[in-house]
Short mmCIF file of C-alpha atoms and ligand atoms in Angstrom, two decimals:
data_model
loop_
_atom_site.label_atom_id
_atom_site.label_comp_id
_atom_site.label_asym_id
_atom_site.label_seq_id
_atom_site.Cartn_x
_atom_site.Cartn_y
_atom_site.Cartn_z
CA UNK U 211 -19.03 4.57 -11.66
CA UNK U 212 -22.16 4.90 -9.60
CA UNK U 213 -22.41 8.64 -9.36
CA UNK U 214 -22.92 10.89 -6.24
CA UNK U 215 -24.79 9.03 -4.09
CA UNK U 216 -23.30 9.55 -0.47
CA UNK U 217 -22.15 6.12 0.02
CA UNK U 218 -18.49 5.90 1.41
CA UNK U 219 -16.60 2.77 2.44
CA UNK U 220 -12.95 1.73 2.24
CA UNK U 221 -10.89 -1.58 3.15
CA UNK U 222 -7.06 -0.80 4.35
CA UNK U 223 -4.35 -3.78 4.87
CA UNK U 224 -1.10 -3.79 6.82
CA UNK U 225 0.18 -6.22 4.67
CA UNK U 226 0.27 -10.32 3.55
CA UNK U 227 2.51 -12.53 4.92
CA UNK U 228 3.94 -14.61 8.05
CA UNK U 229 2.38 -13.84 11.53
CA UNK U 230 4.56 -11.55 13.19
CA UNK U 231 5.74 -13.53 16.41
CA UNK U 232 5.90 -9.89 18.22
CA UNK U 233 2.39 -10.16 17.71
CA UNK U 234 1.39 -13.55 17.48
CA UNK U 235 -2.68 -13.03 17.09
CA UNK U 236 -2.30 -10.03 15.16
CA UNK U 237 -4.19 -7.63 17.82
CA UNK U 238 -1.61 -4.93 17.29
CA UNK U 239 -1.67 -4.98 13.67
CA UNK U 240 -5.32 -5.40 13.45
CA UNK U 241 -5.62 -2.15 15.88
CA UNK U 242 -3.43 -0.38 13.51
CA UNK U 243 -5.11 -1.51 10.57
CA UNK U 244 -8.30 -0.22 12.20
CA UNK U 245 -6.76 3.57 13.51
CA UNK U 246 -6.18 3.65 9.50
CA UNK U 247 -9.47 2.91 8.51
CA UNK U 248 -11.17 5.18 10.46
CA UNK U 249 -8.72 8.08 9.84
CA UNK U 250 -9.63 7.55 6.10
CA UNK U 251 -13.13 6.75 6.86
CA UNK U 252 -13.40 10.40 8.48
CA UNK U 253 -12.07 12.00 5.54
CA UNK U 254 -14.81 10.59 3.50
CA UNK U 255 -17.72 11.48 5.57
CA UNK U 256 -16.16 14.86 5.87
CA UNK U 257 -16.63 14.91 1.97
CA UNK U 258 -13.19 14.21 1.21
CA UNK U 259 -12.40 12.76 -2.25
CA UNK U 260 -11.09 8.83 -2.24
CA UNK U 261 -7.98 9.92 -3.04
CA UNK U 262 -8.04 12.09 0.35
CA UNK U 263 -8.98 9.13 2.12
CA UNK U 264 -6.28 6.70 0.63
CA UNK U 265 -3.56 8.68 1.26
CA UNK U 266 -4.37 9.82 4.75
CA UNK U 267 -5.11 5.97 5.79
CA UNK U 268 -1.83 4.80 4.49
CA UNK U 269 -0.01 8.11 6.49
CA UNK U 270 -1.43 6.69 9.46
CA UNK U 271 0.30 3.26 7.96
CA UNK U 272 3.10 4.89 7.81
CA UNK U 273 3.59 6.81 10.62
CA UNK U 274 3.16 3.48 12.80
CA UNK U 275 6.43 1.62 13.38
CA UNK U 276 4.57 -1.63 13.28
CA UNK U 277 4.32 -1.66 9.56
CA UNK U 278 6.85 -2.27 6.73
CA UNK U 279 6.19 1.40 5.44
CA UNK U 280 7.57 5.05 6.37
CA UNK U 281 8.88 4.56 9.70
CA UNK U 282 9.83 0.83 10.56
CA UNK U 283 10.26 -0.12 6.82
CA UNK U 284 12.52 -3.41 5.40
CA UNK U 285 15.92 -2.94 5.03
CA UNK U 286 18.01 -3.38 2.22
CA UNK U 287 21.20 -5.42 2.05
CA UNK U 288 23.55 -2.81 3.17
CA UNK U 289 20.99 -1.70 6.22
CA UNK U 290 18.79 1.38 4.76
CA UNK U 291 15.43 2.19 4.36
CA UNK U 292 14.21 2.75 0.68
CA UNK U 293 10.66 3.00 -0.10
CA UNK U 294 8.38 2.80 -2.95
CA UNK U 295 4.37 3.93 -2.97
CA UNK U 296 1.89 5.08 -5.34
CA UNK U 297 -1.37 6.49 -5.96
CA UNK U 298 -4.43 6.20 -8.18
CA UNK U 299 -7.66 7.88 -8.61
CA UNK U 300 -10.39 5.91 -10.70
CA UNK U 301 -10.43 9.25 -12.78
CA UNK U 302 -7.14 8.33 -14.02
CA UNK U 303 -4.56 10.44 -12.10
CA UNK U 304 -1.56 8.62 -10.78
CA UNK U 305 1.80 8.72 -9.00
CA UNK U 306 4.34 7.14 -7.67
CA UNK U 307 7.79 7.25 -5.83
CA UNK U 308 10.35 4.45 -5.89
CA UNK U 309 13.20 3.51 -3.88
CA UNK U 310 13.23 6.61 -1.74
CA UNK U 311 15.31 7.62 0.97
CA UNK U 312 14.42 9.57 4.55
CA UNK U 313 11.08 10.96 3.33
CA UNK U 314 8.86 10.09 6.51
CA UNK U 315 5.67 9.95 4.79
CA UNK U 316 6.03 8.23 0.62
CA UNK U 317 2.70 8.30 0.18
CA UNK U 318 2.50 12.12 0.08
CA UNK U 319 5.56 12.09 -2.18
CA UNK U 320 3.42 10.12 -4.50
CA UNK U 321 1.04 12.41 -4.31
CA UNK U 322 2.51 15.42 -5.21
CA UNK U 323 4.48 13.39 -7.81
CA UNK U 324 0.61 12.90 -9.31
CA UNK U 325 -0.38 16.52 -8.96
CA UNK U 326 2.68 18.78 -9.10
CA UNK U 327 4.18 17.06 -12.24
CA UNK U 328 3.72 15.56 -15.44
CA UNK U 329 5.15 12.39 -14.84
CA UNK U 330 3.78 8.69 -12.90
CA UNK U 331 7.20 7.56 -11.38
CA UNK U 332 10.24 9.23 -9.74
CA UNK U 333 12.77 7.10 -8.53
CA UNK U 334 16.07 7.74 -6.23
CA UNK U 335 17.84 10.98 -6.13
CA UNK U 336 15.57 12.45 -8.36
CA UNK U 337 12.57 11.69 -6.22
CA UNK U 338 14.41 12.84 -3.36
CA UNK U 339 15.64 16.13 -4.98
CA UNK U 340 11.88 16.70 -6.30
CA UNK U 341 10.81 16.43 -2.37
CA UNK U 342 13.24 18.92 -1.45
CA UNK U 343 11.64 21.15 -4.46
CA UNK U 344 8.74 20.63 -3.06
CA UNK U 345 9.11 21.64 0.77
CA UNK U 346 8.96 18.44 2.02
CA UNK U 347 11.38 17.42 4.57
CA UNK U 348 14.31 15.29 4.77
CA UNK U 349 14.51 13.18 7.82
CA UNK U 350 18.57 12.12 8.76
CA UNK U 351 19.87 9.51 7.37
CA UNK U 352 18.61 6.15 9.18
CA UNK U 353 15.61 8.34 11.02
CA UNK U 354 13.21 5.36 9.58
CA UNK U 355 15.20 2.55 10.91
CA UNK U 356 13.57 1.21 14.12
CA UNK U 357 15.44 -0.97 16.40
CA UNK U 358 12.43 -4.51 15.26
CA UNK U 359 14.13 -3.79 11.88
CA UNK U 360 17.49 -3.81 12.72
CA UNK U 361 17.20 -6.95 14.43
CA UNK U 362 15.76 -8.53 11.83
CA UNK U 363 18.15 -7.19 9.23
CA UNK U 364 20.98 -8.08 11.79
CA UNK U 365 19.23 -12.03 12.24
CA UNK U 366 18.82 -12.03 8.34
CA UNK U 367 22.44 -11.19 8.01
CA UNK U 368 24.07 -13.59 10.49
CA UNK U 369 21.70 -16.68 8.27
CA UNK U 370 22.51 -15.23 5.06
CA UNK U 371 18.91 -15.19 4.27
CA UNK U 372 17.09 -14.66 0.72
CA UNK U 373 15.02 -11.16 0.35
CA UNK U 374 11.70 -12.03 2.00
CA UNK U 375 8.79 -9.15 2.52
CA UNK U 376 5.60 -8.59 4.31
CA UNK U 377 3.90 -5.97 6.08
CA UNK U 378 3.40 -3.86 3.09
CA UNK U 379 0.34 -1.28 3.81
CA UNK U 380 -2.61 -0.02 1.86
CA UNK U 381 -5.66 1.78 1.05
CA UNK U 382 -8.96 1.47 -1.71
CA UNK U 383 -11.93 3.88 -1.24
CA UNK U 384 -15.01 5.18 -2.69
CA UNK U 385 -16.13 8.32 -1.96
CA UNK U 386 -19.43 10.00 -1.72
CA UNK U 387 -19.21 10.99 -6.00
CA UNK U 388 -18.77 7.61 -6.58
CA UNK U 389 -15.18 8.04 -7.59
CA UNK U 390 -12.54 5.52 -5.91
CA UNK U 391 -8.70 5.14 -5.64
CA UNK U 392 -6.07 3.28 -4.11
CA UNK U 393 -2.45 3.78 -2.56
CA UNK U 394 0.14 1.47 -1.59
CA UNK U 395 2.98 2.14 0.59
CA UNK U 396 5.87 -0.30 1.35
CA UNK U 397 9.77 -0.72 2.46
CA UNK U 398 9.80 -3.50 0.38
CA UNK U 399 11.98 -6.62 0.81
CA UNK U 400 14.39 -7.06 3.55
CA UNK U 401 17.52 -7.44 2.32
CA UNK U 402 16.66 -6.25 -1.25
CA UNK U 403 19.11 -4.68 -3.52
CA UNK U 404 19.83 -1.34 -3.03
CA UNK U 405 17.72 0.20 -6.66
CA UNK U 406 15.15 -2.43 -6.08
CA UNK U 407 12.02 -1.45 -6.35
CA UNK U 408 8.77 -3.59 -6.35
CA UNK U 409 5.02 -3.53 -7.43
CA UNK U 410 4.00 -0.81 -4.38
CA UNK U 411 5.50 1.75 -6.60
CA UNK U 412 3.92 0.42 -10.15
CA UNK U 413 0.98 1.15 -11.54
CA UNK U 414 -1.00 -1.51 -12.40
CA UNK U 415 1.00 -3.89 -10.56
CA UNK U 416 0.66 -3.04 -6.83
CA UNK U 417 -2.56 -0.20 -7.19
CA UNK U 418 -4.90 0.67 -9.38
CA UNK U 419 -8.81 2.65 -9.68
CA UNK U 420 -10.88 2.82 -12.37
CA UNK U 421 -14.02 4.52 -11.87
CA UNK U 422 -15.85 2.43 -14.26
CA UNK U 423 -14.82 -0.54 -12.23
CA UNK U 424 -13.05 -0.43 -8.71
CA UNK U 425 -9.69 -0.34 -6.89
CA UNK U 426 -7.03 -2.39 -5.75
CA UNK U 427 -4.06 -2.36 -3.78
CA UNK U 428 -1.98 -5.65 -3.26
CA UNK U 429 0.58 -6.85 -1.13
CA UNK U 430 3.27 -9.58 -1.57
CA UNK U 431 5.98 -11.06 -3.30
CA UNK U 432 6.24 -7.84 -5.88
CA UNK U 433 8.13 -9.45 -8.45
CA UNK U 434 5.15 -11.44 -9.06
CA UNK U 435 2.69 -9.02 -8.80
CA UNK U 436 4.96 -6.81 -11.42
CA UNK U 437 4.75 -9.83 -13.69
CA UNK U 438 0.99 -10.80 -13.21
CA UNK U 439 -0.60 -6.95 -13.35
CA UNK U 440 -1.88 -7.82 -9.50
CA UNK U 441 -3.94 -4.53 -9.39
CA UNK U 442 -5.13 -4.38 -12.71
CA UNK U 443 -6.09 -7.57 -13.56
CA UNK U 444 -8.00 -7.00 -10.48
CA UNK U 445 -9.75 -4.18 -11.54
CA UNK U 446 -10.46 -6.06 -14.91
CA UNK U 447 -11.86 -8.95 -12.98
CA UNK U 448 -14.55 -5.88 -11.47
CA UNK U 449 -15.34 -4.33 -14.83
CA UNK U 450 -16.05 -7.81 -16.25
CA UNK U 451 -18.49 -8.02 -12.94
CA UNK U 452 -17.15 -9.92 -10.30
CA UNK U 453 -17.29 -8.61 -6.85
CA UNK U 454 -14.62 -7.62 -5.04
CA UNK U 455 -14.08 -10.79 -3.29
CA UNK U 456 -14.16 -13.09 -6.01
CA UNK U 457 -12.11 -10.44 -8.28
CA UNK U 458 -9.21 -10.33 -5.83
CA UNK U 459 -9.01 -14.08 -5.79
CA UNK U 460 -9.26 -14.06 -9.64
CA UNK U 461 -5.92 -11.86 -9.20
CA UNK U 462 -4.03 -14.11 -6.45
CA UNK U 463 -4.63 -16.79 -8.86
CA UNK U 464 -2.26 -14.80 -11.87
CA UNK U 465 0.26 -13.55 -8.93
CA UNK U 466 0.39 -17.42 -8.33
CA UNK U 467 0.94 -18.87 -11.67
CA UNK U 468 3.67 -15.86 -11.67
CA UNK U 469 4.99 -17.73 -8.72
CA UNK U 470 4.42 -15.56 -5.55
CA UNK U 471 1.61 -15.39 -3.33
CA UNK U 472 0.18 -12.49 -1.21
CA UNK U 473 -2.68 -9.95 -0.59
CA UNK U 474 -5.41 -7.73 -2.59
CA UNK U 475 -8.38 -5.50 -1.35
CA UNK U 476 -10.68 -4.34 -3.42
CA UNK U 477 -13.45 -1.91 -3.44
CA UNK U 478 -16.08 -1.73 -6.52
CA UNK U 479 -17.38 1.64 -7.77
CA UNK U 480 -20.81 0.80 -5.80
CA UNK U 481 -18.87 0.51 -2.66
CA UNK U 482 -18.38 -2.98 -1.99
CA UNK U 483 -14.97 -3.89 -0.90
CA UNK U 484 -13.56 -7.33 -0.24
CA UNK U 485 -9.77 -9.06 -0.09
CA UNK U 486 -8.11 -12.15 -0.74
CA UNK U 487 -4.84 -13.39 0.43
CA UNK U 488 -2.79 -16.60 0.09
CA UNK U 489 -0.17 -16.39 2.75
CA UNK U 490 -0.71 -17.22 6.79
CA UNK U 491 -2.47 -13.71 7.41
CA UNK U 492 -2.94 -10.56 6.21
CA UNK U 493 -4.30 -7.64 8.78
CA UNK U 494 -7.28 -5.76 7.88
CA UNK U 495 -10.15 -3.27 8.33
CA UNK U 496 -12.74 -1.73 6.45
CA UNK U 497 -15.65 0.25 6.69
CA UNK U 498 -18.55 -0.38 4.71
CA UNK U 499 -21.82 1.84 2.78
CA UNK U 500 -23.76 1.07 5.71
CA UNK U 501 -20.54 2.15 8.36
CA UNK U 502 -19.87 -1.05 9.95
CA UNK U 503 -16.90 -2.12 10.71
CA UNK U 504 -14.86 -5.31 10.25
CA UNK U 505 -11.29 -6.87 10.95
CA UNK U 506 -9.07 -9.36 10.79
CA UNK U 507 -5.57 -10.63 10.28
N1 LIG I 862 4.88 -5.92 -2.39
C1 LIG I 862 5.94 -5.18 -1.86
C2 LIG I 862 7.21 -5.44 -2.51
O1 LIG I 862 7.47 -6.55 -2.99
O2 LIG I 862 8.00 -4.55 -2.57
#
């Protein structure tokens, strides 16, 4: 950790993966990557914590149908919307939601699974019930399904495809005490299991901060990132010194050897922030220390 020093940047991705052929140059996604980065952004020059940030950049994520998160998330087999997200501050606080069902915004779940209970991870019913506990509303059943998703899931049926992901969302930040964090949203695979739930909601595998070090959110094949520590190991690579760049490539190259490929941002606890991905794009925006911004896909 670099201490208070009033320097606040933050890197956001809508997720690794095939071009979208809605979108073929990735302008849309880009421009949603970048309404998300500077709704976060605000919340740190407002003096917001990171973890402030993360979670209202990924909302923003969420909220736009574009994006396999919240509304407009992957489908499972049988043609629902189940999410999984999670949340970490470099200070050590986390949670996380799994495999949740008509709860318009998991991120916030996460949240309040990381600061209204004891526990990292609900999954399911209990998640659900735990929302209810906790005023937040239940949308109808199918609200989150958009009609993109159902054509795909319809296409994916008729060609009895395998589970295949992408557009997973996410957020790393450091605020102006030099604290960071990081939160990952996603809807997962389409045509996962129903119960399957992926790295977005682990830990370690799809997010992690460390003060000492950084934070990193990934997106991708989440088996692989479960079995490689995606997050973590980049975090590790930052604490050892690398740069966020080089640190998230260190990372892709475990996800790899676990045999899936993918996306990680990073930003370090002086600020820096940086990605890698493997896959044909992966939209993108951050903000740096010095408040310029930068895109891509
Ligand atoms: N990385 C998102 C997932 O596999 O669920």
């Amino acid at each position: 950790m670099n201490g208070p020093d009033g320097k606040v940047s933050l890197i956001v991705h809508g997720g690794a993966g095939a071009l979208d052929p809605g979108d073929p140059d990735g302008a849309a996604h880009v421009a949603g990557c970048q309404a998300a980065a500077r709704a976060g952004h605000a919340v740190l020059k407002a003096g917001g914590s990171a973890a402030d940030a993360v979670v209202a950049a990924v909302t923003v994520l969420e909220d736009d149908p574009l994006f396999n998160a919240g509304t407009g998330a992957a489908l499972t087999e049988d043609g629902a919307v189940e999410c999984d997200a999670s949340v970490m501050t470099g200070q050590g606080a986390a949670g996380a939601v799994g495999a949740v069902r008509d709860v318009k915004n998991p991120v916030r779940l996460a949240r309040l699974v990381m600061e209204r209970t004891a526990h990292v991870l609900l999954v399911g019913a209990g998640a659900e019930a735990f929302a209810a506990r906790q005023g937040v509303r239940r949308l109808e059943a199918g609200a989150l399904v958009t009609d993109r998703m159902r054509a795909k899931w319809q296409a994916a049926k008729i060609k009895a495809t395998t589970p295949a992901g992408g557009g997973t969302v996410g957020c790393v930040a450091r605020d102006a005490q030099g604290h960071v964090a990081a939160a990952t949203s996603t809807g997962g695979i389409l045509m996962k299991l129903s119960g399957r739930v992926g790295d977005s909601a682990l830990i370690g595998a799809g997010t992690y901060a460390d003060d000492r070090a950084g934070a990193a959110s990934c997106t991708g094949l989440g088996e692989a990132f479960m079995k490689a520590l995606g997050a973590k190991v980049a975090v590790e690579a930052m604490l050892a010194g690398a740069p966020p760049d080089a640190a998230a490539r260190q990372a892709l190259a475990a996800v790899r050897r676990a045999g899936g490929d993918g996306g990680i941002i990073c930003a370090d606890a002086a600020g820096r922030v940086g990605f890698a991905f493997n896959t044909p794009g992966m939209s993108r925006a951050a903000i740096s220390t010095a408040g310029v911004e930068t895109s891509g896909v």
